[in-house]
PDB file of C-alpha atoms in Angstrom:
ATOM      1  CA  MET J   1       0.000   0.000   0.000  1.00  0.00           C
ATOM      2  CA  ASP J   2       1.437   3.314  -1.088  1.00  0.00           C
ATOM      3  CA  VAL J   3       0.355   6.013   1.372  1.00  0.00           C
ATOM      4  CA  ASN J   4       1.596   8.792  -0.904  1.00  0.00           C
ATOM      5  CA  ARG J   5      -0.689   7.639  -3.737  1.00  0.00           C
ATOM      6  CA  PHE J   6      -3.620   7.211  -1.330  1.00  0.00           C
ATOM      7  CA  VAL J   7      -3.399  10.746   0.081  1.00  0.00           C
ATOM      8  CA  LEU J   8      -3.439  12.208  -3.444  1.00  0.00           C
ATOM      9  CA  ASN J   9      -7.023  10.964  -3.829  1.00  0.00           C
ATOM     10  CA  HIS J  10      -9.467  13.902  -3.932  1.00  0.00           C
ATOM     11  CA  ASP J  11     -11.833  12.236  -1.441  1.00  0.00           C
ATOM     12  CA  VAL J  12      -9.019  11.813   1.076  1.00  0.00           C
ATOM     13  CA  ARG J  13      -8.214  15.516   0.668  1.00  0.00           C
ATOM     14  CA  LEU J  14     -11.864  16.398   1.354  1.00  0.00           C
ATOM     15  CA  THR J  15     -11.785  14.138   4.421  1.00  0.00           C
ATOM     16  CA  TRP J  16      -8.865  16.040   5.872  1.00  0.00           C
ATOM     17  CA  ILE J  17     -10.504  19.368   4.966  1.00  0.00           C
ATOM     18  CA  ALA J  18     -13.494  18.291   7.073  1.00  0.00           C
ATOM     19  CA  PHE J  19     -11.128  17.444   9.913  1.00  0.00           C
ATOM     20  CA  PHE J  20      -9.367  20.810   9.596  1.00  0.00           C
ATOM     21  CA  THR J  21     -12.732  22.602   9.616  1.00  0.00           C
ATOM     22  CA  GLN J  22     -13.644  20.899  12.867  1.00  0.00           C
ATOM     23  CA  TRP J  23     -10.192  21.648  14.276  1.00  0.00           C
ATOM     24  CA  ALA J  24     -10.585  25.341  13.327  1.00  0.00           C
ATOM     25  CA  LEU J  25     -13.981  25.455  15.057  1.00  0.00           C
ATOM     26  CA  TRP J  26     -12.415  23.907  18.151  1.00  0.00           C
ATOM     27  CA  GLY J  27      -9.575  26.453  18.003  1.00  0.00           C
ATOM     28  CA  THR J  28     -12.024  29.330  17.753  1.00  0.00           C
ATOM     29  CA  ILE J  29     -13.976  28.174  20.795  1.00  0.00           C
ATOM     30  CA  TYR J  30     -10.666  27.488  22.558  1.00  0.00           C
ATOM     31  CA  PHE J  31      -9.953  31.195  22.910  1.00  0.00           C
ATOM     32  CA  LEU J  32     -13.521  32.571  22.794  1.00  0.00           C
ATOM     33  CA  ARG J  33     -14.450  30.621  25.922  1.00  0.00           C
ATOM     34  CA  HIS J  34     -12.279  32.992  27.946  1.00  0.00           C
ATOM     35  CA  LEU J  35     -14.510  35.931  27.032  1.00  0.00           C
ATOM     36  CA  THR J  36     -17.427  34.514  28.992  1.00  0.00           C
ATOM     37  CA  ASP J  37     -17.162  33.311  32.524  1.00  0.00           C
ATOM     38  CA  ASP J  38     -20.181  32.324  34.573  1.00  0.00           C
ATOM     39  CA  LYS J  39     -18.188  32.290  37.781  1.00  0.00           C
ATOM     40  CA  PRO J  40     -17.954  35.422  39.936  1.00  0.00           C
ATOM     41  CA  SER J  41     -14.649  37.250  39.782  1.00  0.00           C
ATOM     42  CA  SER J  42     -14.188  37.090  43.540  1.00  0.00           C
ATOM     43  CA  THR J  43     -14.832  34.070  45.729  1.00  0.00           C
ATOM     44  CA  THR J  44     -13.999  35.782  49.003  1.00  0.00           C
ATOM     45  CA  VAL J  45     -16.562  35.011  51.698  1.00  0.00           C
ATOM     46  CA  SER J  46     -16.723  36.419  55.198  1.00  0.00           C
ATOM     47  CA  ALA J  47     -15.971  34.051  58.085  1.00  0.00           C
ATOM     48  CA  ALA J  48     -19.517  34.427  59.451  1.00  0.00           C
ATOM     49  CA  ALA J  49     -21.023  33.492  56.072  1.00  0.00           C
ATOM     50  CA  ALA J  50     -18.727  30.466  55.800  1.00  0.00           C
ATOM     51  CA  VAL J  51     -19.711  29.233  59.277  1.00  0.00           C
ATOM     52  CA  ALA J  52     -23.402  29.771  58.533  1.00  0.00           C
ATOM     53  CA  GLU J  53     -23.023  27.801  55.290  1.00  0.00           C
ATOM     54  CA  MET J  54     -21.298  24.934  57.088  1.00  0.00           C
ATOM     55  CA  GLU J  55     -23.994  24.836  59.760  1.00  0.00           C
ATOM     56  CA  THR J  56     -26.797  24.716  57.199  1.00  0.00           C
ATOM     57  CA  ASP J  57     -24.929  21.958  55.307  1.00  0.00           C
ATOM     58  CA  GLU J  58     -24.743  19.880  58.491  1.00  0.00           C
ATOM     59  CA  ASN J  59     -28.494  20.224  59.069  1.00  0.00           C
ATOM     60  CA  ARG J  60     -29.435  19.190  55.541  1.00  0.00           C
ATOM     61  CA  GLU J  61     -30.286  15.701  54.477  1.00  0.00           C
ATOM     62  CA  PRO J  62     -27.196  13.881  53.158  1.00  0.00           C
ATOM     63  CA  LYS J  63     -28.818  13.378  49.748  1.00  0.00           C
ATOM     64  CA  SER J  64     -29.430  17.107  49.219  1.00  0.00           C
ATOM     65  CA  ARG J  65     -25.869  17.920  50.229  1.00  0.00           C
ATOM     66  CA  ILE J  66     -24.531  15.498  47.628  1.00  0.00           C
ATOM     67  CA  LYS J  67     -26.829  16.881  44.926  1.00  0.00           C
ATOM     68  CA  ARG J  68     -25.766  20.428  45.740  1.00  0.00           C
ATOM     69  CA  TRP J  69     -22.097  19.454  45.583  1.00  0.00           C
ATOM     70  CA  LYS J  70     -22.528  17.759  42.187  1.00  0.00           C
ATOM     71  CA  LEU J  71     -24.347  20.746  40.706  1.00  0.00           C
ATOM     72  CA  ALA J  72     -21.664  23.141  41.911  1.00  0.00           C
ATOM     73  CA  LYS J  73     -18.951  20.917  40.472  1.00  0.00           C
ATOM     74  CA  VAL J  74     -20.551  20.629  37.009  1.00  0.00           C
ATOM     75  CA  GLN J  75     -21.578  24.241  36.435  1.00  0.00           C
ATOM     76  CA  GLY J  76     -19.264  26.465  34.456  1.00  0.00           C
ATOM     77  CA  SER J  77     -19.106  28.474  31.315  1.00  0.00           C
ATOM     78  CA  ARG J  78     -21.207  27.071  28.485  1.00  0.00           C
ATOM     79  CA  LEU J  79     -18.421  27.820  26.045  1.00  0.00           C
ATOM     80  CA  THR J  80     -16.113  25.739  28.224  1.00  0.00           C
ATOM     81  CA  ARG J  81     -18.527  22.818  27.815  1.00  0.00           C
ATOM     82  CA  VAL J  82     -18.617  23.415  24.043  1.00  0.00           C
ATOM     83  CA  HIS J  83     -14.821  23.408  24.098  1.00  0.00           C
ATOM     84  CA  HIS J  84     -14.835  20.017  25.800  1.00  0.00           C
ATOM     85  CA  VAL J  85     -17.306  18.595  23.269  1.00  0.00           C
ATOM     86  CA  LEU J  86     -15.228  19.852  20.345  1.00  0.00           C
ATOM     87  CA  SER J  87     -11.900  18.701  21.773  1.00  0.00           C
ATOM     88  CA  GLU J  88     -13.188  15.214  22.591  1.00  0.00           C
ATOM     89  CA  ASN J  89     -14.798  14.775  19.184  1.00  0.00           C
ATOM     90  CA  THR J  90     -11.809  16.196  17.305  1.00  0.00           C
ATOM     91  CA  LEU J  91      -9.464  13.748  18.997  1.00  0.00           C
ATOM     92  CA  LEU J  92     -11.926  10.904  18.374  1.00  0.00           C
ATOM     93  CA  LEU J  93     -12.073  11.808  14.682  1.00  0.00           C
ATOM     94  CA  LEU J  94      -8.298  12.234  14.427  1.00  0.00           C
ATOM     95  CA  SER J  95      -7.634   8.753  15.747  1.00  0.00           C
ATOM     96  CA  VAL J  96      -9.883   6.995  13.221  1.00  0.00           C
ATOM     97  CA  LEU J  97      -8.743   9.183  10.300  1.00  0.00           C
ATOM     98  CA  VAL J  98      -5.109   8.373  11.028  1.00  0.00           C
ATOM     99  CA  LEU J  99      -6.042   4.681  11.193  1.00  0.00           C
ATOM    100  CA  ASN J 100      -7.812   4.932   7.834  1.00  0.00           C
ATOM    101  CA  THR J 101      -5.164   7.082   6.107  1.00  0.00           C
ATOM    102  CA  PHE J 102      -2.093   5.096   7.130  1.00  0.00           C
ATOM    103  CA  GLY J 103      -3.918   1.857   6.426  1.00  0.00           C
ATOM    104  CA  GLY J 104      -5.034   3.041   3.001  1.00  0.00           C
ATOM    105  CA  GLY J 105      -8.666   2.214   3.711  1.00  0.00           C
ATOM    106  CA  SER J 106     -11.800   3.606   2.172  1.00  0.00           C
ATOM    107  CA  ALA J 107     -11.711   7.051   0.588  1.00  0.00           C
ATOM    108  CA  ARG J 108     -15.194   8.035  -0.571  1.00  0.00           C
ATOM    109  CA  ALA J 109     -17.197   6.438   2.252  1.00  0.00           C
ATOM    110  CA  VAL J 110     -14.869   7.860   4.898  1.00  0.00           C
ATOM    111  CA  MET J 111     -15.123  11.305   3.325  1.00  0.00           C
ATOM    112  CA  VAL J 112     -18.932  11.193   3.536  1.00  0.00           C
ATOM    113  CA  LEU J 113     -18.840   9.839   7.102  1.00  0.00           C
ATOM    114  CA  THR J 114     -16.332  12.521   8.137  1.00  0.00           C
ATOM    115  CA  TRP J 115     -18.614  15.306   6.946  1.00  0.00           C
ATOM    116  CA  ILE J 116     -21.525  13.644   8.768  1.00  0.00           C
ATOM    117  CA  PHE J 117     -19.314  13.460  11.875  1.00  0.00           C
ATOM    118  CA  PHE J 118     -18.495  17.160  11.527  1.00  0.00           C
ATOM    119  CA  ALA J 119     -22.173  18.093  11.128  1.00  0.00           C
ATOM    120  CA  LEU J 120     -23.201  16.060  14.179  1.00  0.00           C
ATOM    121  CA  THR J 121     -20.359  17.550  16.209  1.00  0.00           C
ATOM    122  CA  ALA J 122     -21.273  21.115  15.205  1.00  0.00           C
ATOM    123  CA  VAL J 123     -24.941  20.562  16.078  1.00  0.00           C
ATOM    124  CA  ALA J 124     -24.021  18.878  19.379  1.00  0.00           C
ATOM    125  CA  ALA J 125     -21.589  21.652  20.299  1.00  0.00           C
ATOM    126  CA  PHE J 126     -23.977  24.499  19.604  1.00  0.00           C
ATOM    127  CA  THR J 127     -26.856  22.653  21.251  1.00  0.00           C
ATOM    128  CA  GLU J 128     -24.649  22.620  24.346  1.00  0.00           C
ATOM    129  CA  ILE J 129     -24.775  26.442  24.386  1.00  0.00           C
ATOM    130  CA  GLY J 130     -28.556  26.515  24.575  1.00  0.00           C
ATOM    131  CA  SER J 131     -29.299  23.344  26.455  1.00  0.00           C
ATOM    132  CA  GLY J 132     -27.167  20.807  28.241  1.00  0.00           C
ATOM    133  CA  HIS J 133     -29.648  17.998  28.734  1.00  0.00           C
ATOM    134  CA  ARG J 134     -28.150  14.642  29.700  1.00  0.00           C
ATOM    135  CA  PHE J 135     -30.353  12.596  27.357  1.00  0.00           C
ATOM    136  CA  GLY J 136     -29.480  14.842  24.409  1.00  0.00           C
ATOM    137  CA  ARG J 137     -25.793  14.452  25.177  1.00  0.00           C
ATOM    138  CA  PHE J 138     -26.238  10.681  25.247  1.00  0.00           C
ATOM    139  CA  LEU J 139     -27.977  10.636  21.852  1.00  0.00           C
ATOM    140  CA  TYR J 140     -25.383  12.866  20.212  1.00  0.00           C
ATOM    141  CA  SER J 141     -22.540  10.891  21.754  1.00  0.00           C
ATOM    142  CA  PHE J 142     -24.066   7.614  20.599  1.00  0.00           C
ATOM    143  CA  ALA J 143     -24.456   8.869  17.015  1.00  0.00           C
ATOM    144  CA  ILE J 144     -21.002  10.473  16.897  1.00  0.00           C
ATOM    145  CA  PHE J 145     -19.319   7.377  18.291  1.00  0.00           C
ATOM    146  CA  GLY J 146     -21.231   5.217  15.806  1.00  0.00           C
ATOM    147  CA  VAL J 147     -19.935   7.273  12.874  1.00  0.00           C
ATOM    148  CA  ALA J 148     -16.371   7.216  14.245  1.00  0.00           C
ATOM    149  CA  PHE J 149     -16.630   3.467  14.784  1.00  0.00           C
ATOM    150  CA  ALA J 150     -17.805   3.009  11.178  1.00  0.00           C
ATOM    151  CA  ILE J 151     -14.799   5.018   9.925  1.00  0.00           C
ATOM    152  CA  GLY J 152     -12.458   2.837  11.977  1.00  0.00           C
ATOM    153  CA  VAL J 153     -14.075  -0.381  10.750  1.00  0.00           C
ATOM    154  CA  LEU J 154     -13.822   0.789   7.121  1.00  0.00           C
ATOM    155  CA  GLY J 155     -10.178   1.646   7.656  1.00  0.00           C
ATOM    156  CA  LEU J 156      -9.427  -1.812   9.016  1.00  0.00           C
ATOM    157  CA  LYS J 157     -11.632  -3.747   6.592  1.00  0.00           C
ATOM    158  CA  GLN J 158     -10.543  -2.076   3.363  1.00  0.00           C
ATOM    159  CA  GLY J 159      -7.044  -1.048   4.341  1.00  0.00           C
ATOM    160  CA  TRP J 160      -3.909  -2.453   5.893  1.00  0.00           C
ATOM    161  CA  ARG J 161      -3.215  -4.762   2.961  1.00  0.00           C
ATOM    162  CA  GLU J 162      -0.302  -4.999   0.607  1.00  0.00           C
TER     163      GLU J 162
END
């Protein structure tokens, strides 16, 4: 398998253009996320307020304390969450594209699947800005992983031969 001849294929070029487009979107969000910050600029609390908070925590039911802790831990800037979605999906796509490219696997099918992957990632990322519902995240993640898995399977099935 000649990798140099494989990468000259127009469909392989379009595949990597789709990857670069997703990477550029990730890069844009990477620095834009610093413009918005949902957290207050100062976290200084008076000693009396801290003691009062601790006392109310001790009087609460254990379940409500745990729920409150989890919510505080998860909240943050929405653009930071979009950044995480884009970075995870970009690295997921990179791994299967490298597998397909070096193995000389499918060209046309992987190009189509890569653009579908990009579209799903863009929709998932910008849905994260408006709504961060757990079930929606699961559905998007399931679909995105399915497309990435299909790219990897095509790379292994049609490539890595002499």
